[in-house]
GROMACS .gro file of C-alpha atoms in nm:
model
  211
    1MET     CA    1  -0.002  -0.008  -0.019
    2ASN     CA    2   0.290   0.254   0.070
    3THR     CA    3   0.397   0.217  -0.303
    4LEU     CA    4   0.035   0.274  -0.413
    5THR     CA    5   0.005   0.578  -0.176
    6TYR     CA    6   0.365   0.708  -0.319
    7TRP     CA    7   0.222   0.685  -0.688
    8VAL     CA    8  -0.127   0.835  -0.608
    9GLY     CA    9   0.059   1.138  -0.440
   10MET     CA   10   0.300   1.176  -0.727
   11ALA     CA   11  -0.009   1.196  -0.958
   12GLY     CA   12  -0.189   1.437  -0.735
   13THR     CA   13   0.142   1.661  -0.725
   14ALA     CA   14   0.109   1.666  -1.090
   15ALA     CA   15  -0.241   1.726  -1.119
   16PHE     CA   16  -0.251   2.009  -0.907
   17ALA     CA   17   0.067   2.150  -1.054
   18VAL     CA   18  -0.145   2.149  -1.405
   19THR     CA   19  -0.421   2.339  -1.263
   20ALA     CA   20  -0.205   2.658  -1.110
   21VAL     CA   21  -0.068   2.704  -1.464
   22LEU     CA   22  -0.412   2.663  -1.639
   23ALA     CA   23  -0.551   2.885  -1.370
   24VAL     CA   24  -0.314   3.177  -1.459
   25ALA     CA   25  -0.206   3.113  -1.812
   26PRO     CA   26  -0.498   3.350  -1.986
   27ARG     CA   27  -0.362   3.633  -1.802
   28GLY     CA   28  -0.053   3.629  -2.007
   29VAL     CA   29   0.183   3.521  -1.681
   30ASP     CA   30   0.532   3.453  -1.777
   31PHE     CA   31   0.655   3.072  -1.749
   32PHE     CA   32   0.844   3.133  -1.428
   33GLY     CA   33   0.596   3.251  -1.242
   34ALA     CA   34   0.356   3.020  -1.366
   35THR     CA   35   0.616   2.759  -1.283
   36VAL     CA   36   0.634   2.890  -0.924
   37LEU     CA   37   0.278   2.887  -0.843
   38GLY     CA   38   0.232   2.544  -1.003
   39ILE     CA   39   0.483   2.398  -0.757
   40ILE     CA   40   0.345   2.601  -0.440
   41THR     CA   41  -0.006   2.475  -0.535
   42ALA     CA   42   0.159   2.105  -0.582
   43ILE     CA   43   0.319   2.087  -0.245
   44GLY     CA   44   0.083   2.345  -0.003
   45GLY     CA   45  -0.186   2.114   0.100
   46GLY     CA   46   0.051   1.824   0.177
   47THR     CA   47   0.296   2.070   0.351
   48ILE     CA   48   0.018   2.162   0.596
   49ARG     CA   49  -0.072   1.832   0.663
   50ASP     CA   50   0.278   1.726   0.747
   51ILE     CA   51   0.344   2.051   0.979
   52ILE     CA   52   0.010   1.924   1.171
   53LEU     CA   53   0.170   1.569   1.213
   54ASP     CA   54   0.497   1.699   1.307
   55VAL     CA   55   0.680   1.471   1.056
   56PRO     CA   56   0.929   1.538   0.772
   57VAL     CA   57   0.777   1.772   0.495
   58PHE     CA   58   0.706   1.515   0.223
   59TRP     CA   59   0.882   1.680  -0.061
   60ALA     CA   60   1.191   1.776   0.143
   61ALA     CA   61   1.225   1.373   0.218
   62ASP     CA   62   1.178   1.306  -0.156
   63LEU     CA   63   1.294   1.583  -0.365
   64ALA     CA   64   1.126   1.382  -0.648
   65TYR     CA   65   0.775   1.559  -0.580
   66LEU     CA   66   0.934   1.870  -0.684
   67TRP     CA   67   1.087   1.755  -1.005
   68VAL     CA   68   0.731   1.622  -1.101
   69ALA     CA   69   0.554   1.965  -1.018
   70LEU     CA   70   0.816   2.139  -1.234
   71ALA     CA   71   0.772   1.931  -1.515
   72ALA     CA   72   0.396   1.908  -1.474
   73SER     CA   73   0.400   2.297  -1.463
   74LEU     CA   74   0.656   2.350  -1.774
   75ALA     CA   75   0.428   2.093  -1.989
   76ALA     CA   76   0.105   2.270  -1.870
   77PHE     CA   77   0.247   2.630  -1.979
   78ALA     CA   78   0.364   2.495  -2.352
   79ALA     CA   79   0.011   2.314  -2.400
   80ASN     CA   80  -0.192   2.587  -2.258
   81SER     CA   81  -0.176   2.790  -2.630
   82LEU     CA   82  -0.360   2.493  -2.756
   83PHE     CA   83  -0.697   2.560  -2.585
   84THR     CA   84  -0.942   2.855  -2.568
   85ARG     CA   85  -1.010   3.026  -2.225
   86LYS     CA   86  -1.339   2.819  -2.182
   87GLU     CA   87  -1.174   2.499  -2.245
   88ILE     CA   88  -0.870   2.591  -1.991
   89TYR     CA   89  -1.135   2.690  -1.726
   90SER     CA   90  -1.328   2.372  -1.778
   91LEU     CA   91  -1.007   2.142  -1.797
   92MET     CA   92  -0.872   2.310  -1.502
   93LEU     CA   93  -1.195   2.233  -1.294
   94TYR     CA   94  -1.166   1.854  -1.385
   95ILE     CA   95  -0.780   1.824  -1.329
   96ASP     CA   96  -0.839   1.995  -0.961
   97GLY     CA   97  -1.124   1.746  -0.903
   98LEU     CA   98  -0.890   1.430  -1.026
   99GLY     CA   99  -0.585   1.615  -0.818
  100ALA     CA  100  -0.814   1.654  -0.513
  101SER     CA  101  -0.950   1.308  -0.529
  102LEU     CA  102  -0.608   1.167  -0.531
  103PHE     CA  103  -0.431   1.387  -0.216
  104ALA     CA  104  -0.728   1.336  -0.035
  105ILE     CA  105  -0.690   0.924  -0.011
  106ALA     CA  106  -0.328   0.951   0.006
  107ALA     CA  107  -0.335   1.194   0.283
  108THR     CA  108  -0.601   1.001   0.470
  109ASP     CA  109  -0.416   0.673   0.421
  110LYS     CA  110  -0.109   0.838   0.567
  111VAL     CA  111  -0.257   0.973   0.862
  112TRP     CA  112  -0.413   0.643   0.953
  113ALA     CA  113  -0.086   0.461   0.893
  114LEU     CA  114   0.071   0.705   1.155
  115ASP     CA  115  -0.238   0.629   1.372
  116PHE     CA  116  -0.286   1.022   1.451
  117GLY     CA  117  -0.622   1.111   1.584
  118ARG     CA  118  -0.831   0.822   1.441
  119PRO     CA  119  -1.067   0.819   1.343
  120LEU     CA  120  -1.155   1.181   1.250
  121ALA     CA  121  -0.793   1.333   1.183
  122PRO     CA  122  -0.716   1.129   0.876
  123VAL     CA  123  -1.065   1.244   0.741
  124ILE     CA  124  -1.009   1.619   0.850
  125LEU     CA  125  -0.658   1.614   0.739
  126GLY     CA  126  -0.748   1.419   0.413
  127ILE     CA  127  -0.977   1.721   0.354
  128ILE     CA  128  -0.713   1.965   0.391
  129THR     CA  129  -0.453   1.838   0.175
  130ALA     CA  130  -0.696   1.790  -0.081
  131ILE     CA  131  -0.810   2.139  -0.076
  132GLY     CA  132  -0.501   2.348   0.063
  133GLY     CA  133  -0.313   2.382  -0.262
  134GLY     CA  134  -0.618   2.474  -0.430
  135LEU     CA  135  -0.687   2.725  -0.189
  136ILE     CA  136  -0.339   2.889  -0.215
  137ARG     CA  137  -0.362   2.854  -0.609
  138ASP     CA  138  -0.654   3.068  -0.605
  139VAL     CA  139  -0.567   3.321  -0.340
  140LEU     CA  140  -0.224   3.376  -0.506
  141ALA     CA  141  -0.438   3.387  -0.859
  142GLY     CA  142  -0.629   3.652  -0.741
  143ARG     CA  143  -0.962   3.385  -0.803
  144GLN     CA  144  -1.248   3.333  -0.591
  145THR     CA  145  -1.173   2.988  -0.442
  146LEU     CA  146  -1.374   2.695  -0.530
  147LEU     CA  147  -1.439   2.637  -0.137
  148MET     CA  148  -1.645   2.969  -0.131
  149ARG     CA  149  -1.854   2.895  -0.394
  150ARG     CA  150  -2.206   2.726  -0.359
  151GLU     CA  151  -2.099   2.453  -0.632
  152ILE     CA  152  -2.043   2.119  -0.492
  153TYR     CA  153  -1.660   2.065  -0.387
  154ALA     CA  154  -1.576   2.003  -0.059
  155ILE     CA  155  -1.867   1.740   0.000
  156PRO     CA  156  -1.730   1.466  -0.244
  157ILE     CA  157  -1.410   1.491  -0.083
  158SER     CA  158  -1.534   1.448   0.274
  159PHE     CA  159  -1.766   1.184   0.180
  160GLY     CA  160  -1.468   0.988   0.028
  161CYS     CA  161  -1.239   1.042   0.292
  162ALA     CA  162  -1.499   0.937   0.530
  163LEU     CA  163  -1.584   0.614   0.317
  164TYR     CA  164  -1.217   0.512   0.312
  165VAL     CA  165  -1.173   0.580   0.691
  166ALA     CA  166  -1.464   0.326   0.725
  167LEU     CA  167  -1.310   0.074   0.508
  168LEU     CA  168  -0.988   0.070   0.695
  169GLU     CA  169  -1.147   0.044   1.038
  170PHE     CA  170  -1.401  -0.219   0.942
  171ALA     CA  171  -1.229  -0.384   0.632
  172PRO     CA  172  -0.852  -0.321   0.627
  173ALA     CA  173  -0.773  -0.637   0.408
  174TYR     CA  174  -0.930  -0.420   0.132
  175ARG     CA  175  -0.727  -0.129   0.160
  176SER     CA  176  -0.568  -0.058  -0.187
  177LEU     CA  177  -0.937  -0.170  -0.350
  178GLY     CA  178  -1.081   0.034  -0.091
  179ALA     CA  179  -0.822   0.362  -0.176
  180ALA     CA  180  -0.907   0.288  -0.554
  181ALA     CA  181  -1.268   0.299  -0.522
  182ALA     CA  182  -1.295   0.621  -0.269
  183ILE     CA  183  -1.070   0.809  -0.511
  184VAL     CA  184  -1.312   0.709  -0.812
  185VAL     CA  185  -1.611   0.795  -0.586
  186ILE     CA  186  -1.464   1.140  -0.525
  187PHE     CA  187  -1.385   1.229  -0.901
  188VAL     CA  188  -1.718   1.098  -1.017
  189LEU     CA  189  -1.893   1.308  -0.773
  190ARG     CA  190  -1.700   1.596  -0.854
  191ALA     CA  191  -1.705   1.554  -1.230
  192ALA     CA  192  -2.103   1.532  -1.188
  193ALA     CA  193  -2.112   1.852  -1.005
  194ILE     CA  194  -1.906   2.030  -1.279
  195HIS     CA  195  -2.059   1.898  -1.590
  196TRP     CA  196  -2.437   1.952  -1.454
  197ASN     CA  197  -2.344   2.252  -1.280
  198LEU     CA  198  -2.464   2.135  -0.902
  199THR     CA  199  -2.471   2.386  -0.618
  200VAL     CA  200  -2.552   2.297  -0.235
  201PRO     CA  201  -2.929   2.383  -0.190
  202ASP     CA  202  -3.050   2.719  -0.086
  203ARG     CA  203  -3.153   2.592   0.253
  204LEU     CA  204  -2.814   2.479   0.322
  205ALA     CA  205  -2.640   2.795   0.224
  206SER     CA  206  -2.590   3.109   0.439
  207LYS     CA  207  -2.806   3.425   0.389
  208PRO     CA  208  -2.826   3.761   0.576
  209LYS     CA  209  -3.147   3.874   0.695
  210GLU     CA  210  -3.255   4.150   0.448
  211GLY     CA  211  -3.285   4.527   0.570
   0.00000   0.00000   0.00000
């Protein structure tokens, strides 16, 4: 499972680096700025997680994460001219959903393996890792964060992390299969929300009193 978690984390790193470049590419940002944002986005959520866990930060222990983030950022920068602004935005959302699903489950698995604050901490840190990089990306890019919109974003991540923790607790023999299933569940729910523009119902959204 450690090997699977490692490669899932690598895939998530590449995905988030790409989303950062796509987020700023339409603004005419130079390759250096786009690459720096890509790397910060790719490692941001995991860095927050590891600081909370008080363990060596993952990318400092294995520089391959930085090289993957750099390569993915440069590839996205080179390819962004092939798409329209609308296509870039849509592509960014789907890749963000993929990256979030990968990071969420990889982080949940890492926290569970460290026996840190079971059973809630693995879910919470899975969510933080999944959305942390995206929040940093959107703030630095001057965009409204996905978390602050009414579209369904954090709900699939929370559900997938909770589902995976339940499986780790009650059916640990199916850990690898459960991780793959949880990743698929998060991504499918997030992709459905993007495709059909699903949002949180009005009754579940904050609304100030008029007058």
